[in-house]
mmCIF file of C-alpha atoms and ligand atoms in Angstrom:
data_model
loop_
_atom_site.group_PDB
_atom_site.id
_atom_site.type_symbol
_atom_site.label_atom_id
_atom_site.label_comp_id
_atom_site.label_asym_id
_atom_site.label_seq_id
_atom_site.Cartn_x
_atom_site.Cartn_y
_atom_site.Cartn_z
ATOM 1 C CA MET A 1 0.000 0.000 0.000
ATOM 2 C CA TYR A 2 1.282 3.440 -0.887
ATOM 3 C CA LYS A 3 2.409 5.839 1.822
ATOM 4 C CA ILE A 4 0.232 8.909 1.332
ATOM 5 C CA GLY A 5 0.900 12.558 2.143
ATOM 6 C CA PHE A 6 -2.219 14.713 2.692
ATOM 7 C CA ILE A 7 -2.077 18.517 2.716
ATOM 8 C CA GLY A 8 -5.188 20.632 3.411
ATOM 9 C CA LEU A 9 -7.446 19.143 6.061
ATOM 10 C CA GLY A 10 -10.439 21.491 6.079
ATOM 11 C CA ILE A 11 -14.155 20.749 5.703
ATOM 12 C CA MET A 12 -13.422 18.258 2.894
ATOM 13 C CA GLY A 13 -9.807 17.176 3.460
ATOM 14 C CA LYS A 14 -10.348 16.021 7.054
ATOM 15 C CA PRO A 15 -13.044 13.417 6.342
ATOM 16 C CA MET A 16 -11.281 12.338 3.134
ATOM 17 C CA ALA A 17 -8.058 11.742 5.099
ATOM 18 C CA ARG A 18 -10.056 9.812 7.725
ATOM 19 C CA ASN A 19 -11.407 7.487 5.030
ATOM 20 C CA LEU A 20 -7.858 6.778 3.810
ATOM 21 C CA LEU A 21 -6.834 5.893 7.375
ATOM 22 C CA LYS A 22 -9.890 3.617 7.665
ATOM 23 C CA ALA A 23 -8.859 1.898 4.412
ATOM 24 C CA GLY A 24 -5.488 1.097 6.011
ATOM 25 C CA TYR A 25 -3.180 3.652 4.328
ATOM 26 C CA LYS A 26 -0.286 5.219 6.251
ATOM 27 C CA LEU A 27 -0.847 8.980 6.239
ATOM 28 C CA ILE A 28 1.543 11.906 6.747
ATOM 29 C CA ILE A 29 -0.371 15.162 7.071
ATOM 30 C CA TYR A 30 0.167 18.912 7.003
ATOM 31 C CA ASP A 31 -2.105 21.944 7.398
ATOM 32 C CA ILE A 32 -1.457 25.502 8.581
ATOM 33 C CA ASN A 33 -4.257 24.916 11.120
ATOM 34 C CA ALA A 34 -2.686 23.018 14.047
ATOM 35 C CA ASP A 35 -6.040 22.010 15.628
ATOM 36 C CA VAL A 36 -7.083 19.751 12.778
ATOM 37 C CA ILE A 37 -3.683 18.026 12.825
ATOM 38 C CA LYS A 38 -4.177 17.099 16.499
ATOM 39 C CA GLU A 39 -7.555 15.519 15.670
ATOM 40 C CA LEU A 40 -6.133 13.352 12.886
ATOM 41 C CA ILE A 41 -3.099 12.279 14.900
ATOM 42 C CA LYS A 42 -5.610 10.743 17.340
ATOM 43 C CA ASP A 43 -6.973 8.748 14.376
ATOM 44 C CA GLY A 44 -3.504 7.396 13.489
ATOM 45 C CA ALA A 45 -1.984 9.977 11.091
ATOM 46 C CA LYS A 46 1.587 11.220 11.425
ATOM 47 C CA GLU A 47 2.431 14.934 11.327
ATOM 48 C CA GLY A 48 4.789 16.367 8.708
ATOM 49 C CA LYS A 49 6.716 19.577 9.409
ATOM 50 C CA SER A 50 5.887 21.245 6.077
ATOM 51 C CA SER A 51 4.553 20.451 2.613
ATOM 52 C CA CYS A 52 8.141 19.705 1.552
ATOM 53 C CA ASP A 53 8.614 17.317 4.484
ATOM 54 C CA VAL A 54 5.306 15.528 3.742
ATOM 55 C CA ALA A 55 6.316 15.098 0.083
ATOM 56 C CA SER A 56 9.747 13.710 0.970
ATOM 57 C CA GLN A 57 8.140 10.939 3.085
ATOM 58 C CA SER A 58 5.355 9.940 0.652
ATOM 59 C CA GLU A 59 4.852 8.095 -2.624
ATOM 60 C CA VAL A 60 1.494 9.690 -3.369
ATOM 61 C CA ILE A 61 0.675 13.248 -2.226
ATOM 62 C CA ILE A 62 -2.882 14.584 -2.076
ATOM 63 C CA THR A 63 -3.700 18.302 -1.818
ATOM 64 C CA MET A 64 -7.152 19.628 -0.833
ATOM 65 C CA LEU A 65 -6.762 23.406 -0.636
ATOM 66 C CA PRO A 66 -9.126 26.338 -1.251
ATOM 67 C CA ASN A 67 -7.931 27.975 -4.471
ATOM 68 C CA SER A 68 -5.326 28.152 -7.260
ATOM 69 C CA PRO A 69 -2.901 30.492 -5.384
ATOM 70 C CA ASP A 70 -2.962 28.149 -2.340
ATOM 71 C CA VAL A 71 -2.123 25.109 -4.476
ATOM 72 C CA LYS A 72 0.641 27.056 -6.271
ATOM 73 C CA GLU A 73 2.107 28.110 -2.905
ATOM 74 C CA VAL A 74 1.962 24.573 -1.464
ATOM 75 C CA VAL A 75 3.488 23.000 -4.591
ATOM 76 C CA LEU A 76 6.016 25.628 -5.735
ATOM 77 C CA GLY A 77 6.563 27.893 -2.687
ATOM 78 C CA GLU A 78 9.326 27.953 -0.123
ATOM 79 C CA ASN A 79 9.072 24.594 1.727
ATOM 80 C CA GLY A 80 6.758 23.461 -1.064
ATOM 81 C CA ILE A 81 6.090 19.946 -2.348
ATOM 82 C CA ILE A 82 8.405 20.338 -5.347
ATOM 83 C CA LYS A 83 11.398 20.834 -3.034
ATOM 84 C CA GLY A 84 10.949 17.467 -1.299
ATOM 85 C CA ILE A 85 9.121 15.209 -3.724
ATOM 86 C CA ASN A 86 10.823 12.006 -4.856
ATOM 87 C CA PRO A 87 11.038 11.172 -8.587
ATOM 88 C CA GLY A 88 8.386 8.610 -9.523
ATOM 89 C CA SER A 89 5.864 9.959 -6.996
ATOM 90 C CA VAL A 90 2.353 11.052 -7.934
ATOM 91 C CA LEU A 91 0.654 14.313 -6.914
ATOM 92 C CA ILE A 92 -3.150 14.246 -6.864
ATOM 93 C CA ASP A 93 -4.580 17.739 -6.502
ATOM 94 C CA MET A 94 -8.205 17.306 -5.401
ATOM 95 C CA SER A 95 -8.857 21.040 -4.902
ATOM 96 C CA SER A 96 -11.142 22.862 -7.356
ATOM 97 C CA ILE A 97 -8.809 25.253 -9.170
ATOM 98 C CA ALA A 98 -8.316 26.914 -12.563
ATOM 99 C CA PRO A 99 -7.621 24.228 -15.204
ATOM 100 C CA LEU A 100 -4.718 26.278 -16.611
ATOM 101 C CA VAL A 101 -3.011 26.252 -13.209
ATOM 102 C CA SER A 102 -3.312 22.438 -13.081
ATOM 103 C CA ARG A 103 -1.580 22.252 -16.474
ATOM 104 C CA GLU A 104 1.149 24.687 -15.416
ATOM 105 C CA LEU A 105 1.896 22.756 -12.209
ATOM 106 C CA ALA A 106 1.879 19.398 -14.012
ATOM 107 C CA GLU A 107 4.516 20.671 -16.467
ATOM 108 C CA LYS A 108 6.769 21.871 -13.640
ATOM 109 C CA LEU A 109 6.408 18.562 -11.768
ATOM 110 C CA LEU A 110 7.148 16.514 -14.873
ATOM 111 C CA GLN A 111 10.611 18.086 -14.908
ATOM 112 C CA LYS A 112 11.118 16.290 -11.558
ATOM 113 C CA ASN A 113 9.768 13.048 -13.019
ATOM 114 C CA VAL A 114 6.551 13.433 -11.015
ATOM 115 C CA VAL A 115 3.140 12.921 -12.633
ATOM 116 C CA MET A 116 0.192 15.015 -11.507
ATOM 117 C CA LEU A 117 -3.525 14.304 -11.709
ATOM 118 C CA ASP A 118 -6.188 16.951 -11.158
ATOM 119 C CA ALA A 119 -9.030 15.189 -9.378
ATOM 120 C CA PRO A 120 -11.603 17.612 -7.938
ATOM 121 C CA VAL A 121 -14.660 16.267 -6.173
ATOM 122 C CA SER A 122 -18.377 16.855 -5.842
ATOM 123 C CA GLY A 123 -20.767 15.871 -3.084
ATOM 124 C CA GLY A 124 -19.849 18.184 -0.232
ATOM 125 C CA GLU A 125 -19.043 17.382 3.381
ATOM 126 C CA PRO A 126 -21.727 14.661 3.863
ATOM 127 C CA LYS A 127 -20.371 12.578 0.959
ATOM 128 C CA ALA A 128 -16.777 13.271 2.000
ATOM 129 C CA ILE A 129 -17.667 11.762 5.393
ATOM 130 C CA GLU A 130 -19.450 8.750 3.822
ATOM 131 C CA GLY A 131 -16.632 8.207 1.302
ATOM 132 C CA THR A 132 -19.111 8.527 -1.557
ATOM 133 C CA LEU A 133 -17.750 11.577 -3.390
ATOM 134 C CA ALA A 134 -17.924 11.935 -7.173
ATOM 135 C CA ILE A 135 -14.298 12.275 -8.291
ATOM 136 C CA MET A 136 -13.504 13.630 -11.788
ATOM 137 C CA ALA A 137 -9.868 13.144 -12.761
ATOM 138 C CA GLY A 138 -7.559 14.405 -15.486
ATOM 139 C CA GLY A 139 -4.132 13.022 -16.378
ATOM 140 C CA PRO A 140 -2.434 9.942 -17.859
ATOM 141 C CA GLU A 141 -4.517 6.745 -17.708
ATOM 142 C CA GLU A 142 -1.561 4.703 -16.416
ATOM 143 C CA THR A 143 -1.177 7.022 -13.405
ATOM 144 C CA PHE A 144 -4.932 7.079 -12.818
ATOM 145 C CA ASN A 145 -5.006 3.262 -12.721
ATOM 146 C CA LYS A 146 -2.046 3.243 -10.314
ATOM 147 C CA VAL A 147 -3.890 5.406 -7.746
ATOM 148 C CA LYS A 148 -7.498 4.340 -8.436
ATOM 149 C CA ASP A 149 -7.748 2.311 -5.209
ATOM 150 C CA ILE A 150 -6.811 5.415 -3.228
ATOM 151 C CA LEU A 151 -9.518 7.457 -4.963
ATOM 152 C CA ASN A 152 -12.029 4.625 -4.431
ATOM 153 C CA ALA A 153 -11.434 4.905 -0.673
ATOM 154 C CA MET A 154 -12.832 8.464 -0.821
ATOM 155 C CA GLY A 155 -15.423 8.265 -3.584
ATOM 156 C CA SER A 156 -18.086 5.992 -5.028
ATOM 157 C CA SER A 157 -17.904 7.420 -8.546
ATOM 158 C CA VAL A 158 -14.317 7.771 -9.748
ATOM 159 C CA LYS A 159 -13.924 8.719 -13.418
ATOM 160 C CA LEU A 160 -11.009 9.658 -15.646
ATOM 161 C CA VAL A 161 -12.318 12.321 -18.024
ATOM 162 C CA GLY A 162 -9.231 13.227 -20.080
ATOM 163 C CA GLU A 163 -5.788 14.779 -19.925
ATOM 164 C CA ILE A 164 -4.508 17.016 -17.108
ATOM 165 C CA GLY A 165 -6.906 19.940 -16.512
ATOM 166 C CA SER A 166 -9.960 17.938 -17.629
ATOM 167 C CA GLY A 167 -10.883 17.173 -14.026
ATOM 168 C CA ASN A 168 -11.152 20.871 -13.264
ATOM 169 C CA ILE A 169 -13.001 21.613 -16.527
ATOM 170 C CA THR A 170 -15.533 18.948 -15.478
ATOM 171 C CA LYS A 171 -15.735 20.499 -12.008
ATOM 172 C CA LEU A 172 -16.452 23.930 -13.552
ATOM 173 C CA ALA A 173 -19.348 22.355 -15.477
ATOM 174 C CA ASN A 174 -20.519 20.801 -12.195
ATOM 175 C CA GLN A 175 -20.326 24.123 -10.365
ATOM 176 C CA ILE A 176 -22.277 25.988 -13.060
ATOM 177 C CA ILE A 177 -25.052 23.388 -12.820
ATOM 178 C CA VAL A 178 -25.104 23.450 -8.995
ATOM 179 C CA ALA A 179 -25.086 27.269 -8.700
ATOM 180 C CA LEU A 180 -27.844 27.706 -11.283
ATOM 181 C CA ASN A 181 -29.836 24.881 -9.716
ATOM 182 C CA ILE A 182 -29.691 26.501 -6.245
ATOM 183 C CA ALA A 183 -30.610 29.883 -7.744
ATOM 184 C CA ALA A 184 -33.583 28.308 -9.561
ATOM 185 C CA ILE A 185 -34.704 26.562 -6.357
ATOM 186 C CA SER A 186 -34.425 29.876 -4.506
ATOM 187 C CA GLU A 187 -36.369 31.860 -7.099
ATOM 188 C CA ALA A 188 -39.104 29.204 -7.240
ATOM 189 C CA MET A 189 -39.452 28.653 -3.498
ATOM 190 C CA VAL A 190 -39.608 32.384 -2.707
ATOM 191 C CA LEU A 191 -42.339 32.717 -5.320
ATOM 192 C CA ALA A 192 -44.342 29.821 -3.841
ATOM 193 C CA THR A 193 -43.946 31.096 -0.270
ATOM 194 C CA LYS A 194 -44.894 34.677 -1.175
ATOM 195 C CA ALA A 195 -47.971 33.254 -2.920
ATOM 196 C CA GLY A 196 -48.975 31.679 0.399
ATOM 197 C CA VAL A 197 -48.151 28.014 -0.237
ATOM 198 C CA ASP A 198 -46.200 26.030 2.382
ATOM 199 C CA PRO A 199 -42.668 25.591 0.872
ATOM 200 C CA GLU A 200 -42.171 22.248 2.601
ATOM 201 C CA LYS A 201 -45.274 20.899 0.828
ATOM 202 C CA VAL A 202 -44.051 22.347 -2.487
ATOM 203 C CA TYR A 203 -40.703 20.593 -1.970
ATOM 204 C CA GLN A 204 -42.342 17.242 -1.176
ATOM 205 C CA ALA A 205 -44.713 17.574 -4.148
ATOM 206 C CA ILE A 206 -42.004 18.252 -6.740
ATOM 207 C CA ARG A 207 -38.943 16.321 -5.556
ATOM 208 C CA GLY A 208 -39.983 13.087 -7.322
ATOM 209 C CA GLY A 209 -40.647 14.820 -10.664
ATOM 210 C CA LEU A 210 -38.424 16.439 -13.280
ATOM 211 C CA ALA A 211 -37.582 19.355 -10.963
ATOM 212 C CA GLY A 212 -36.114 16.956 -8.400
ATOM 213 C CA SER A 213 -32.324 17.007 -8.017
ATOM 214 C CA ALA A 214 -29.480 16.154 -5.657
ATOM 215 C CA ALA A 215 -29.129 19.925 -5.087
ATOM 216 C CA LEU A 216 -32.817 20.225 -4.157
ATOM 217 C CA ASP A 217 -32.577 17.325 -1.686
ATOM 218 C CA ALA A 218 -29.340 18.636 -0.178
ATOM 219 C CA LYS A 219 -30.328 22.286 0.138
ATOM 220 C CA MET A 220 -34.118 22.427 0.758
ATOM 221 C CA PRO A 221 -33.975 20.826 4.233
ATOM 222 C CA MET A 222 -31.238 23.337 5.185
ATOM 223 C CA ILE A 223 -33.204 26.284 3.776
ATOM 224 C CA LEU A 224 -36.395 25.196 5.562
ATOM 225 C CA ASN A 225 -34.449 25.176 8.846
ATOM 226 C CA GLY A 226 -32.747 28.525 8.103
ATOM 227 C CA ASN A 227 -29.420 26.678 8.370
ATOM 228 C CA PHE A 228 -26.702 28.323 6.282
ATOM 229 C CA LYS A 229 -23.725 26.856 8.132
ATOM 230 C CA PRO A 230 -21.201 25.622 5.503
ATOM 231 C CA GLY A 231 -20.942 23.037 3.802
ATOM 232 C CA PHE A 232 -19.708 24.822 0.746
ATOM 233 C CA ARG A 233 -18.983 28.484 1.345
ATOM 234 C CA ILE A 234 -20.347 31.217 -0.941
ATOM 235 C CA GLU A 235 -16.776 32.586 -1.295
ATOM 236 C CA LEU A 236 -15.624 29.235 -2.731
ATOM 237 C CA HIS A 237 -18.496 29.166 -5.216
ATOM 238 C CA ILE A 238 -17.548 32.712 -6.290
ATOM 239 C CA LYS A 239 -14.024 31.398 -6.958
ATOM 240 C CA ASP A 240 -15.404 28.532 -9.088
ATOM 241 C CA LEU A 241 -17.745 30.759 -11.117
ATOM 242 C CA ILE A 242 -14.960 33.276 -11.794
ATOM 243 C CA ASN A 243 -12.830 30.364 -13.082
ATOM 244 C CA ALA A 244 -15.813 29.246 -15.192
ATOM 245 C CA LEU A 245 -16.319 32.743 -16.640
ATOM 246 C CA ASN A 246 -12.599 33.117 -17.451
ATOM 247 C CA THR A 247 -12.690 29.770 -19.251
ATOM 248 C CA ALA A 248 -15.915 30.717 -21.094
ATOM 249 C CA LYS A 249 -14.337 34.019 -22.244
ATOM 250 C CA GLU A 250 -11.192 32.221 -23.460
ATOM 251 C CA LEU A 251 -13.356 29.837 -25.493
ATOM 252 C CA SER A 252 -15.873 32.494 -26.639
ATOM 253 C CA VAL A 253 -18.875 30.585 -25.290
ATOM 254 C CA PRO A 254 -21.904 32.330 -23.712
ATOM 255 C CA ASP A 255 -22.028 32.607 -19.916
ATOM 256 C CA THR A 256 -25.346 34.430 -19.557
ATOM 257 C CA LEU A 257 -26.781 32.547 -16.566
ATOM 258 C CA THR A 258 -23.471 31.930 -14.787
ATOM 259 C CA SER A 259 -22.605 35.636 -14.773
ATOM 260 C CA LYS A 260 -26.050 36.507 -13.374
ATOM 261 C CA VAL A 261 -25.708 34.037 -10.481
ATOM 262 C CA LEU A 262 -22.160 35.283 -9.847
ATOM 263 C CA GLU A 263 -23.614 38.805 -9.371
ATOM 264 C CA ILE A 264 -26.045 37.395 -6.780
ATOM 265 C CA LEU A 265 -23.183 35.661 -4.942
ATOM 266 C CA GLN A 266 -21.068 38.847 -5.019
ATOM 267 C CA GLU A 267 -23.955 40.840 -3.576
ATOM 268 C CA LEU A 268 -24.347 38.317 -0.727
ATOM 269 C CA LYS A 269 -20.591 38.565 -0.095
ATOM 270 C CA ALA A 270 -20.865 42.374 0.094
ATOM 271 C CA GLU A 271 -23.565 41.862 2.743
ATOM 272 C CA GLY A 272 -21.156 39.823 4.889
ATOM 273 C CA LYS A 273 -22.424 36.379 3.890
ATOM 274 C CA ALA A 274 -19.259 35.065 2.166
ATOM 275 C CA LYS A 275 -18.858 32.293 4.726
ATOM 276 C CA ASP A 276 -22.486 31.110 4.556
ATOM 277 C CA ASP A 277 -23.303 27.859 2.770
ATOM 278 C CA HIS A 278 -24.168 28.377 -0.918
ATOM 279 C CA GLY A 279 -27.733 27.322 -0.005
ATOM 280 C CA GLY A 280 -27.751 30.883 1.391
ATOM 281 C CA ILE A 281 -28.296 32.141 -2.184
ATOM 282 C CA ILE A 282 -31.966 32.111 -1.215
ATOM 283 C CA GLN A 283 -31.334 35.045 1.137
ATOM 284 C CA PHE A 284 -30.894 37.304 -1.917
ATOM 285 C CA TYR A 285 -34.444 36.441 -3.061
ATOM 286 C CA GLU A 286 -35.888 36.448 0.468
ATOM 287 C CA LYS A 287 -34.590 39.978 1.042
ATOM 288 C CA ALA A 288 -36.024 41.270 -2.240
ATOM 289 C CA ALA A 289 -39.426 39.586 -1.710
ATOM 290 C CA LYS A 290 -39.575 40.251 2.054
ATOM 291 C CA VAL A 291 -40.470 36.648 2.828
ATOM 292 C CA GLU A 292 -38.630 33.710 4.429
ATOM 293 C CA VAL A 293 -38.814 30.146 3.113
ATOM 294 C CA ARG A 294 -39.037 28.270 6.394
ATOM 295 C CA LYS A 295 -40.798 25.278 7.974
ATOM 296 C CA LYS A 296 -44.149 26.163 9.474
ATOM 297 C CA ALA A 297 -43.928 26.064 13.288
HETATM 298 P P1 NAD B 301 -11.478 24.639 3.715
HETATM 299 O O1 NAD B 301 -11.142 26.085 3.674
HETATM 300 O O2 NAD B 301 -12.415 24.133 4.751
HETATM 301 O O3 NAD B 301 -10.115 23.764 3.838
HETATM 302 C C1 NAD B 301 -8.897 24.136 3.282
HETATM 303 C C2 NAD B 301 -7.780 23.702 4.222
HETATM 304 O O4 NAD B 301 -6.516 24.050 3.613
HETATM 305 C C3 NAD B 301 -7.819 24.418 5.574
HETATM 306 O O5 NAD B 301 -7.718 23.471 6.624
HETATM 307 C C4 NAD B 301 -6.609 25.340 5.528
HETATM 308 O O6 NAD B 301 -6.032 25.568 6.812
HETATM 309 C C5 NAD B 301 -5.682 24.567 4.621
HETATM 310 N N1 NAD B 301 -4.664 25.400 3.986
HETATM 311 C C6 NAD B 301 -4.839 26.591 3.335
HETATM 312 N N2 NAD B 301 -3.659 27.055 2.891
HETATM 313 C C7 NAD B 301 -2.719 26.147 3.268
HETATM 314 C C8 NAD B 301 -1.312 26.070 3.100
HETATM 315 N N3 NAD B 301 -0.640 27.037 2.459
HETATM 316 N N4 NAD B 301 -0.653 24.996 3.601
HETATM 317 C C9 NAD B 301 -1.338 24.015 4.249
HETATM 318 N N5 NAD B 301 -2.674 24.040 4.458
HETATM 319 C C10 NAD B 301 -3.359 25.089 3.960
HETATM 320 O O7 NAD B 301 -12.016 24.298 2.250
HETATM 321 P P2 NAD B 301 -12.901 23.022 1.798
HETATM 322 O O8 NAD B 301 -14.344 23.382 1.915
HETATM 323 O O9 NAD B 301 -12.374 21.793 2.449
HETATM 324 O O10 NAD B 301 -12.570 22.997 0.227
HETATM 325 C C11 NAD B 301 -11.327 22.534 -0.311
HETATM 326 C C12 NAD B 301 -11.440 22.478 -1.821
HETATM 327 O O11 NAD B 301 -12.469 21.551 -2.172
HETATM 328 C C13 NAD B 301 -11.838 23.818 -2.480
HETATM 329 O O12 NAD B 301 -11.166 23.975 -3.702
HETATM 330 C C14 NAD B 301 -13.334 23.678 -2.677
HETATM 331 O O13 NAD B 301 -13.790 24.487 -3.745
HETATM 332 C C15 NAD B 301 -13.447 22.187 -2.979
HETATM 333 N N6 NAD B 301 -14.744 21.578 -2.647
HETATM 334 C C16 NAD B 301 -15.383 21.874 -1.482
HETATM 335 C C17 NAD B 301 -16.631 21.294 -1.208
HETATM 336 C C18 NAD B 301 -17.402 21.617 0.049
HETATM 337 O O14 NAD B 301 -18.599 21.269 0.106
HETATM 338 N N7 NAD B 301 -16.810 22.247 1.049
HETATM 339 C C19 NAD B 301 -17.195 20.376 -2.117
HETATM 340 C C20 NAD B 301 -16.492 20.052 -3.267
HETATM 341 C C21 NAD B 301 -15.262 20.659 -3.531
#
């Protein structure tokens, strides 16, 4: 079994690392947040002193960090992975970042005889805990097959979609669909509530039909309880939609709906809601319509 390094143990990384420990892998971990390291040491992980140190002791290194600049810093920065990584190792970046950054990092690592996969995930914290994430990977098939068992310990749907960067392109598509879906749910449920119909009954009536979705089932119970604790933070969805818009501009494809939902997210951020769950998109509509979509007492 490969010795795995894991860097970035936040909302997603922590449960993913726990599932690797449960599957029997030896784990060396690093995060700038010392508290989370203590928790995982109790579960059997070993602490590395830096990203460089983690890389030097591992055969496969996984990163699960917020954004492109964080991954660049952890891979290329002072005490970064590239300084310690052994030739022949594999880096799996599971963060959602700009596809061009994945390609740039993969080229730099190849000079050290290290292959990189971009393998972002979907499913949020609940599926990270269950080990049932959807994992969408990009990179050479041979490397993907080499580390597939590791990915299977964290996800129930593990797919290679193409060359390096394809994982993050797929994730951008995923994030457009999720953001627009939550915005549509919000617009619809505020309308129904303002019209005097119980939103919980609306949800139950439509969830089995064509309007049903994983997003509806994940977010409606939270909305009905007024629970916007993340989950997936609005600020992270802003990051993903900006990456999607940049990619759409590069390719000259329309981004009409994505740019509209990005405006809504930016407005919520300006109101101090950047750290709310993205289910909090509904608050934009609730404020405008002066109604709250909540369970009846
Ligand atoms: P998070 O902010 O909870 O976790 C990030 C972790 O990285 C934190 O523990 C932080 O301390 C650590 N970190 C940051 N900079 C570091 C550095 N330089 N060195 C070491 N550690 C560092 O974020 P998250 O919600 O776990 O998301 C991680 C990635 O997964 C993001 O790209 C996000 O878009 C994506 N994602 C999140 C969800 C979700 O529901 N939260 C779902 C799918 C994908």
